[in-house]
Tab-separated table of C-alpha atoms in Angstrom:
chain	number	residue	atom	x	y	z
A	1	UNK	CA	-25.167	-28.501	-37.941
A	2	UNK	CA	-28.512	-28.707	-35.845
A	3	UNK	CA	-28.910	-29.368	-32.617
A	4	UNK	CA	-27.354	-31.185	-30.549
A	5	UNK	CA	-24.317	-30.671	-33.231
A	6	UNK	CA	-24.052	-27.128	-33.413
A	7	UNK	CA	-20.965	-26.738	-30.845
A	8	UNK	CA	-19.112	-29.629	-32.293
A	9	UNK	CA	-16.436	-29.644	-35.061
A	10	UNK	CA	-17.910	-32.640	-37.529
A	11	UNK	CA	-14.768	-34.469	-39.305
A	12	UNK	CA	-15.357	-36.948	-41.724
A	13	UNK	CA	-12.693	-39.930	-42.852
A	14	UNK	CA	-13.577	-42.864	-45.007
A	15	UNK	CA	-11.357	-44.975	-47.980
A	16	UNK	CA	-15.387	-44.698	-49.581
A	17	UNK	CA	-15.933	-42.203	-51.546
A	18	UNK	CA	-19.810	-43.587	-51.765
A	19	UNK	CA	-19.710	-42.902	-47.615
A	20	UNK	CA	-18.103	-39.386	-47.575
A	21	UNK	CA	-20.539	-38.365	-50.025
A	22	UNK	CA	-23.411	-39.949	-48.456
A	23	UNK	CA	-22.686	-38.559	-45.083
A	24	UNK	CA	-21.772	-34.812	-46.443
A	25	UNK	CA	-25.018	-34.906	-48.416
A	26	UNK	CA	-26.890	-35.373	-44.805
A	27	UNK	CA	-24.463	-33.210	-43.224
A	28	UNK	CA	-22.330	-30.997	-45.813
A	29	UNK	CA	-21.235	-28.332	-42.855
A	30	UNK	CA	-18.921	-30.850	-41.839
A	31	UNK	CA	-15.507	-28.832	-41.041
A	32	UNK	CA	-12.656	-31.557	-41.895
A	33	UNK	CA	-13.093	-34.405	-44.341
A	34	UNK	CA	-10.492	-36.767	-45.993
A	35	UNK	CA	-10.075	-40.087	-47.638
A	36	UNK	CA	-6.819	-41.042	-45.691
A	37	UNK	CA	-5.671	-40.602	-41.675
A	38	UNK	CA	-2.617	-38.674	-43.411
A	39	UNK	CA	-5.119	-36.445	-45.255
A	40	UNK	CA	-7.131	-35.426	-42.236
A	41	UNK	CA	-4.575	-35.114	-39.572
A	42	UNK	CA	-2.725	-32.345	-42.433
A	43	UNK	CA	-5.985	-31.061	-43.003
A	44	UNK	CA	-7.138	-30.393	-39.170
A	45	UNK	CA	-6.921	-27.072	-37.550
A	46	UNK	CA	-7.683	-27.751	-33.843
A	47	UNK	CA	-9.993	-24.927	-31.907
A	48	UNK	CA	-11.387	-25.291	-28.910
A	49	UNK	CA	-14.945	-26.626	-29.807
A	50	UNK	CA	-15.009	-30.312	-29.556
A	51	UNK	CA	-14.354	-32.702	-32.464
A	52	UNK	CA	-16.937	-35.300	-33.639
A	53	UNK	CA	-15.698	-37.609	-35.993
A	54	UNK	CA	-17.198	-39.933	-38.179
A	55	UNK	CA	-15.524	-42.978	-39.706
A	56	UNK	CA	-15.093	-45.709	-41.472
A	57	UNK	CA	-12.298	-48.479	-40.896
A	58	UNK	CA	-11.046	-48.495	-44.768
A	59	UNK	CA	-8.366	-46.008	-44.204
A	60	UNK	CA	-5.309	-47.007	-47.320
A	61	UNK	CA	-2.667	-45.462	-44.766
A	62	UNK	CA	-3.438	-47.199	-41.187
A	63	UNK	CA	-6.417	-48.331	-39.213
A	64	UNK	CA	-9.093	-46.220	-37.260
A	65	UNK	CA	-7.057	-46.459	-33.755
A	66	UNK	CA	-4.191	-44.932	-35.759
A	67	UNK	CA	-6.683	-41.902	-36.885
A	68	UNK	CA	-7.988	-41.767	-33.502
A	69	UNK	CA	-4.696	-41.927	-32.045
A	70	UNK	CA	-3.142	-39.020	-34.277
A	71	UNK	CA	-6.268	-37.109	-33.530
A	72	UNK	CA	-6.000	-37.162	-29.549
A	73	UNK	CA	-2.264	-36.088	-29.864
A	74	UNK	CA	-3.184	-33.147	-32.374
A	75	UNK	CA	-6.417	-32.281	-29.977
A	76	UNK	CA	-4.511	-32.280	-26.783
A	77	UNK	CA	-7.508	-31.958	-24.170
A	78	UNK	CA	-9.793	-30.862	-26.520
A	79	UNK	CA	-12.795	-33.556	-26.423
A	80	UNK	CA	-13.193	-35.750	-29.125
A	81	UNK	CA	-16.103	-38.086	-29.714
A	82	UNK	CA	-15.778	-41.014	-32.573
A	83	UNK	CA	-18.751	-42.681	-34.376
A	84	UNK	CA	-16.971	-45.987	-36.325
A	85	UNK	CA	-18.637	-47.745	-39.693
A	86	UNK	CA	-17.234	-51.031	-39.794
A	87	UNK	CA	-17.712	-54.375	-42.212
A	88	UNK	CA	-20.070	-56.469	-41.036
A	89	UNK	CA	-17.263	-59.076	-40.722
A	90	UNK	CA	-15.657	-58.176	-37.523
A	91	UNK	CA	-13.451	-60.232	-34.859
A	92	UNK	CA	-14.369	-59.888	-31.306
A	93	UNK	CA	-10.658	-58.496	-30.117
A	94	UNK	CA	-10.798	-56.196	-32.853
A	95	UNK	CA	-14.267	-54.846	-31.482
A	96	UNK	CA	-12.821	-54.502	-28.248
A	97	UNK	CA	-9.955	-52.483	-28.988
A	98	UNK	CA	-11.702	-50.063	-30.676
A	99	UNK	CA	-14.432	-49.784	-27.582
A	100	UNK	CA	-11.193	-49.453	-25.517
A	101	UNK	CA	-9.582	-46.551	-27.546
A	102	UNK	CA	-12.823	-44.272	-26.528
A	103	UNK	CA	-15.138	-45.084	-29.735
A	104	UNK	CA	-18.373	-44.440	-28.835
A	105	UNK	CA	-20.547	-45.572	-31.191
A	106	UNK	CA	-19.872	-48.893	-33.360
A	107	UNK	CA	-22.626	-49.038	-36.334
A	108	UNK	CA	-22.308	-51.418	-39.675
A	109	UNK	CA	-21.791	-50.259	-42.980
A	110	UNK	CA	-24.378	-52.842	-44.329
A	111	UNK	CA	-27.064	-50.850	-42.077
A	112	UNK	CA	-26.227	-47.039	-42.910
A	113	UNK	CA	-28.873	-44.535	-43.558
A	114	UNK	CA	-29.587	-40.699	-42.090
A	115	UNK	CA	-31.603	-42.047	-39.221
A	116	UNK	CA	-28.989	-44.788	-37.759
A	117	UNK	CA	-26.460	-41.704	-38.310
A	118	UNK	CA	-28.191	-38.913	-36.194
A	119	UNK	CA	-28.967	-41.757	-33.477
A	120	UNK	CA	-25.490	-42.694	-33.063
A	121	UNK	CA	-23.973	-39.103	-33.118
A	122	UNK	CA	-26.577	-37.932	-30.458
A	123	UNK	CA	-25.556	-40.888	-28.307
A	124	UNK	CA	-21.976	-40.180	-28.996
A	125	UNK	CA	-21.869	-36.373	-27.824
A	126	UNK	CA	-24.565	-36.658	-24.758
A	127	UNK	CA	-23.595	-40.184	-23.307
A	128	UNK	CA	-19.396	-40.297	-23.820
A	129	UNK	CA	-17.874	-43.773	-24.056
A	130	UNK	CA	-19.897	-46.652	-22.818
A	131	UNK	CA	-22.045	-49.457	-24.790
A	132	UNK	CA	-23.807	-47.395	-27.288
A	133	UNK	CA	-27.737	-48.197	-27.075
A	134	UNK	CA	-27.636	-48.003	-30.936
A	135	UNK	CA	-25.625	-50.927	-32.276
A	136	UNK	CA	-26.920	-53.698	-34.228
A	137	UNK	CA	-28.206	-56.490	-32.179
A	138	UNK	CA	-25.316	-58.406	-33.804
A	139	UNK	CA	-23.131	-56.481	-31.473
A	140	UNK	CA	-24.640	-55.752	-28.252
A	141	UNK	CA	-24.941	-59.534	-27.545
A	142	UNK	CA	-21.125	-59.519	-28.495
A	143	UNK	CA	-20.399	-56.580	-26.615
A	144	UNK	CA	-22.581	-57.870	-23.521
A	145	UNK	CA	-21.172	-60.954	-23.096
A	146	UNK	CA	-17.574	-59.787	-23.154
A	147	UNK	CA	-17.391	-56.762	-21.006
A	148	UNK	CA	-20.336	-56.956	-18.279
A	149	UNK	CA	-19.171	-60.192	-16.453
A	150	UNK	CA	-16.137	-57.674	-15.895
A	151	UNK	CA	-17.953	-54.689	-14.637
A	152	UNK	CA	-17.283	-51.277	-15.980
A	153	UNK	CA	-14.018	-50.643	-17.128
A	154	UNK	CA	-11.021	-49.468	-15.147
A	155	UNK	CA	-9.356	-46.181	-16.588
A	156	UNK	CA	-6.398	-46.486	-14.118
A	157	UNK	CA	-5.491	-49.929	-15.209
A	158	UNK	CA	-5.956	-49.020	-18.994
A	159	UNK	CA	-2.883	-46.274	-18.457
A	160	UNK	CA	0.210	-47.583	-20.008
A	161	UNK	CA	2.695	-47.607	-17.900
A	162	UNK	CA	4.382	-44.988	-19.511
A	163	UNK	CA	0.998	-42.670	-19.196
A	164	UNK	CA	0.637	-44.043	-15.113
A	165	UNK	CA	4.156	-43.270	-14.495
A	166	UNK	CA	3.673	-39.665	-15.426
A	167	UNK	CA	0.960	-39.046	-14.241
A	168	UNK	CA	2.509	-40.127	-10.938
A	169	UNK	CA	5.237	-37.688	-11.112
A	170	UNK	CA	3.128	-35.082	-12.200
A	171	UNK	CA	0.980	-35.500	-9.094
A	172	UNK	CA	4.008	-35.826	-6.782
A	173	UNK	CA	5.081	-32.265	-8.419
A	174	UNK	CA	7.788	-32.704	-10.607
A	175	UNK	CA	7.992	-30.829	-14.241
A	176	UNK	CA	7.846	-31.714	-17.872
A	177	UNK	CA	11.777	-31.175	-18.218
A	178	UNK	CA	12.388	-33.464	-14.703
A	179	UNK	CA	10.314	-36.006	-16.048
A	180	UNK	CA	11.538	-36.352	-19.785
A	181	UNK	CA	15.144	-36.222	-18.255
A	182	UNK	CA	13.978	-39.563	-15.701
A	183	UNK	CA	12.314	-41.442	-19.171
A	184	UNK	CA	15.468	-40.198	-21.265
A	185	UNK	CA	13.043	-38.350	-23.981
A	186	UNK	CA	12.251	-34.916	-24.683
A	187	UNK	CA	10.251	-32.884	-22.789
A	188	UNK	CA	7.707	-31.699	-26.131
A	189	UNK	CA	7.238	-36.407	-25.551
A	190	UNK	CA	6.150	-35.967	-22.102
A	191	UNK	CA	3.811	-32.714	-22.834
A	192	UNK	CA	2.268	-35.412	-25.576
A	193	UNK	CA	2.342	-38.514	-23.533
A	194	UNK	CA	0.797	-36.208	-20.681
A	195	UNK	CA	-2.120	-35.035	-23.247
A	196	UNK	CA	-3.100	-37.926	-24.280
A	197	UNK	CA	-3.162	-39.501	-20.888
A	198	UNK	CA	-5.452	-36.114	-19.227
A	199	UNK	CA	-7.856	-37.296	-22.911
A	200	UNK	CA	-8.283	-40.743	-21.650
A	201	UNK	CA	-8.959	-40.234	-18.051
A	202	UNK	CA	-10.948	-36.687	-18.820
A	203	UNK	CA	-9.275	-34.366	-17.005
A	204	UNK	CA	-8.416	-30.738	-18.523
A	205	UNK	CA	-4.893	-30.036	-16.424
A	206	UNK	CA	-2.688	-30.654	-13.836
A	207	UNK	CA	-4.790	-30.201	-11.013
A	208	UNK	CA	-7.581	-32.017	-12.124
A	209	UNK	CA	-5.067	-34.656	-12.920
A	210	UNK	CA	-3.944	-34.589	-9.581
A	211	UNK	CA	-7.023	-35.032	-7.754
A	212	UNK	CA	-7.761	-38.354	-10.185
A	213	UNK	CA	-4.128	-39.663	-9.675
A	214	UNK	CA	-6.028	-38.939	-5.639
A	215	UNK	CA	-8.596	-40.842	-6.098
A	216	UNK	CA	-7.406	-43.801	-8.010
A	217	UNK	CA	-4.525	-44.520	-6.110
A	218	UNK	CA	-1.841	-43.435	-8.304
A	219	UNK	CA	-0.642	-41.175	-5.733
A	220	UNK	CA	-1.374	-41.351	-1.794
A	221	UNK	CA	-2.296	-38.386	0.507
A	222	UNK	CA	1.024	-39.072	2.585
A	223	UNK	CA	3.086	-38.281	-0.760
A	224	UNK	CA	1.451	-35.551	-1.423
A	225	UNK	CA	1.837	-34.278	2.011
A	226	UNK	CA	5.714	-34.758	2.075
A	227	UNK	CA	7.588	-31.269	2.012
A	228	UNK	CA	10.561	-32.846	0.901
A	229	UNK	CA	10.527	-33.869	-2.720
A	230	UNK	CA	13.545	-35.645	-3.546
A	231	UNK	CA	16.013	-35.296	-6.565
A	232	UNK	CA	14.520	-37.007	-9.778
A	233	UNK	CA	17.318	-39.114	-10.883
A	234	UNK	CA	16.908	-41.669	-14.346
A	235	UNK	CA	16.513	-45.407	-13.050
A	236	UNK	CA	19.924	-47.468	-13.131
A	237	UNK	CA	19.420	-50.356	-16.262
């Protein structure tokens, strides 16, 4: 791919054939492509280059959060960047939810062509997540009205509580075989909980993680200070 492409890994998933073709005419270097979220997620080798993916919301096995979903646990902390096609007939939650699983760009299928693509994917892999200058008119007034009056979002209070809880024990020093024994699962759960959790708050390992857990309040200075660190024992039920 050209620049500013060339260091990214371009996957491609669509239900349409008429939009994987379309997109691998303007792009046919793409590295992963597939008509299902089953399809691509087999078909996926991760590397270290970062992943660019390019989607429509037509998947016959599960929705795009489920793609992007299985692709964050398969990437680990290996950036991934999402540019969704969507129907123009689109509820407002459903928007949301997609803004709030790290998509960066949101375009309409009824407004596709090789111009509106490259636009979007350069805003995608320079800017991150955020309100992509791009979209339809249709949707920034949407998008505007909905998430400025509440200021940027918070990463720390979109952690599950599953994701915060971990990421408090990591910072407080405990290790993935202490924790999974506290939540009662498997320590290969917490290493995946744990990855996807360092992928949403864009950190690369545990002392990155850490200082965010720092900064964000997760953790305080005074626990991190203690020299004691008490026995990790599961919670009573």
């Amino acid at each position: 791919m050209a620049e500013p492409f060339s260091r990214w890994q371009l996957a491609v998933c669509s239900g349409s054939a008429v939009f994987l073709a379309a997109v691998l005419a303007l792009h046919p270097g793409a590295r992963f492509q597939g008509r299902s979220v089953a399809r691509l997620l087999r078909g996926l080798t991760p590397r270290s280059e970062p992943v660019l993916l390019l989607a429509t919301d037509d998947l016959p096995d599960g929705s795009a959060l489920d793609l992007i979903s299985g692709l964050r646990q398969q990437l680990g902390t290996v950036p991934l960047r999402v540019v969704l096609y969507l129907e123009d007939q689109l509820d407002r939650e459903r928007l949301l939810a997609y803004l709030r699983a790290g998509v960066q760009a949101v375009q309409r299928l009824e407004t596709f062509d090789g111009t509106r693509l490259t636009a979007a994917m350069e805003r995608a892999v320079q800017d991150g997540p955020g309100l992509d200058a791009n979209l339809d008119p249709h949707y920034v007034g949407l998008l505007v009205k909905e998430l400025q009056p509440q200021g940027p979002i918070d990463l720390a209070e979109q952690l599950g509580e599953r994701e915060r809880s971990m990421l408090q024990l990591v910072a407080q020093g405990y290790n993935a075989s202490e924790i999974a024994r506290y939540h009662g699962i498997r320590s290969d759960s917490v290493r995946r909980y744990l990855s996807q959790a360092y992928q949403r708050i864009g950190v690369r390992d545990r002392a990155q993680a850490v200082g965010w857990c720092l900064s964000h309040g997760i953790v305080t200075r005074q626990e991190l200070d203690r020299l004691y660190r008490p026995s990790l024992e599961p919670p009573l039920n």
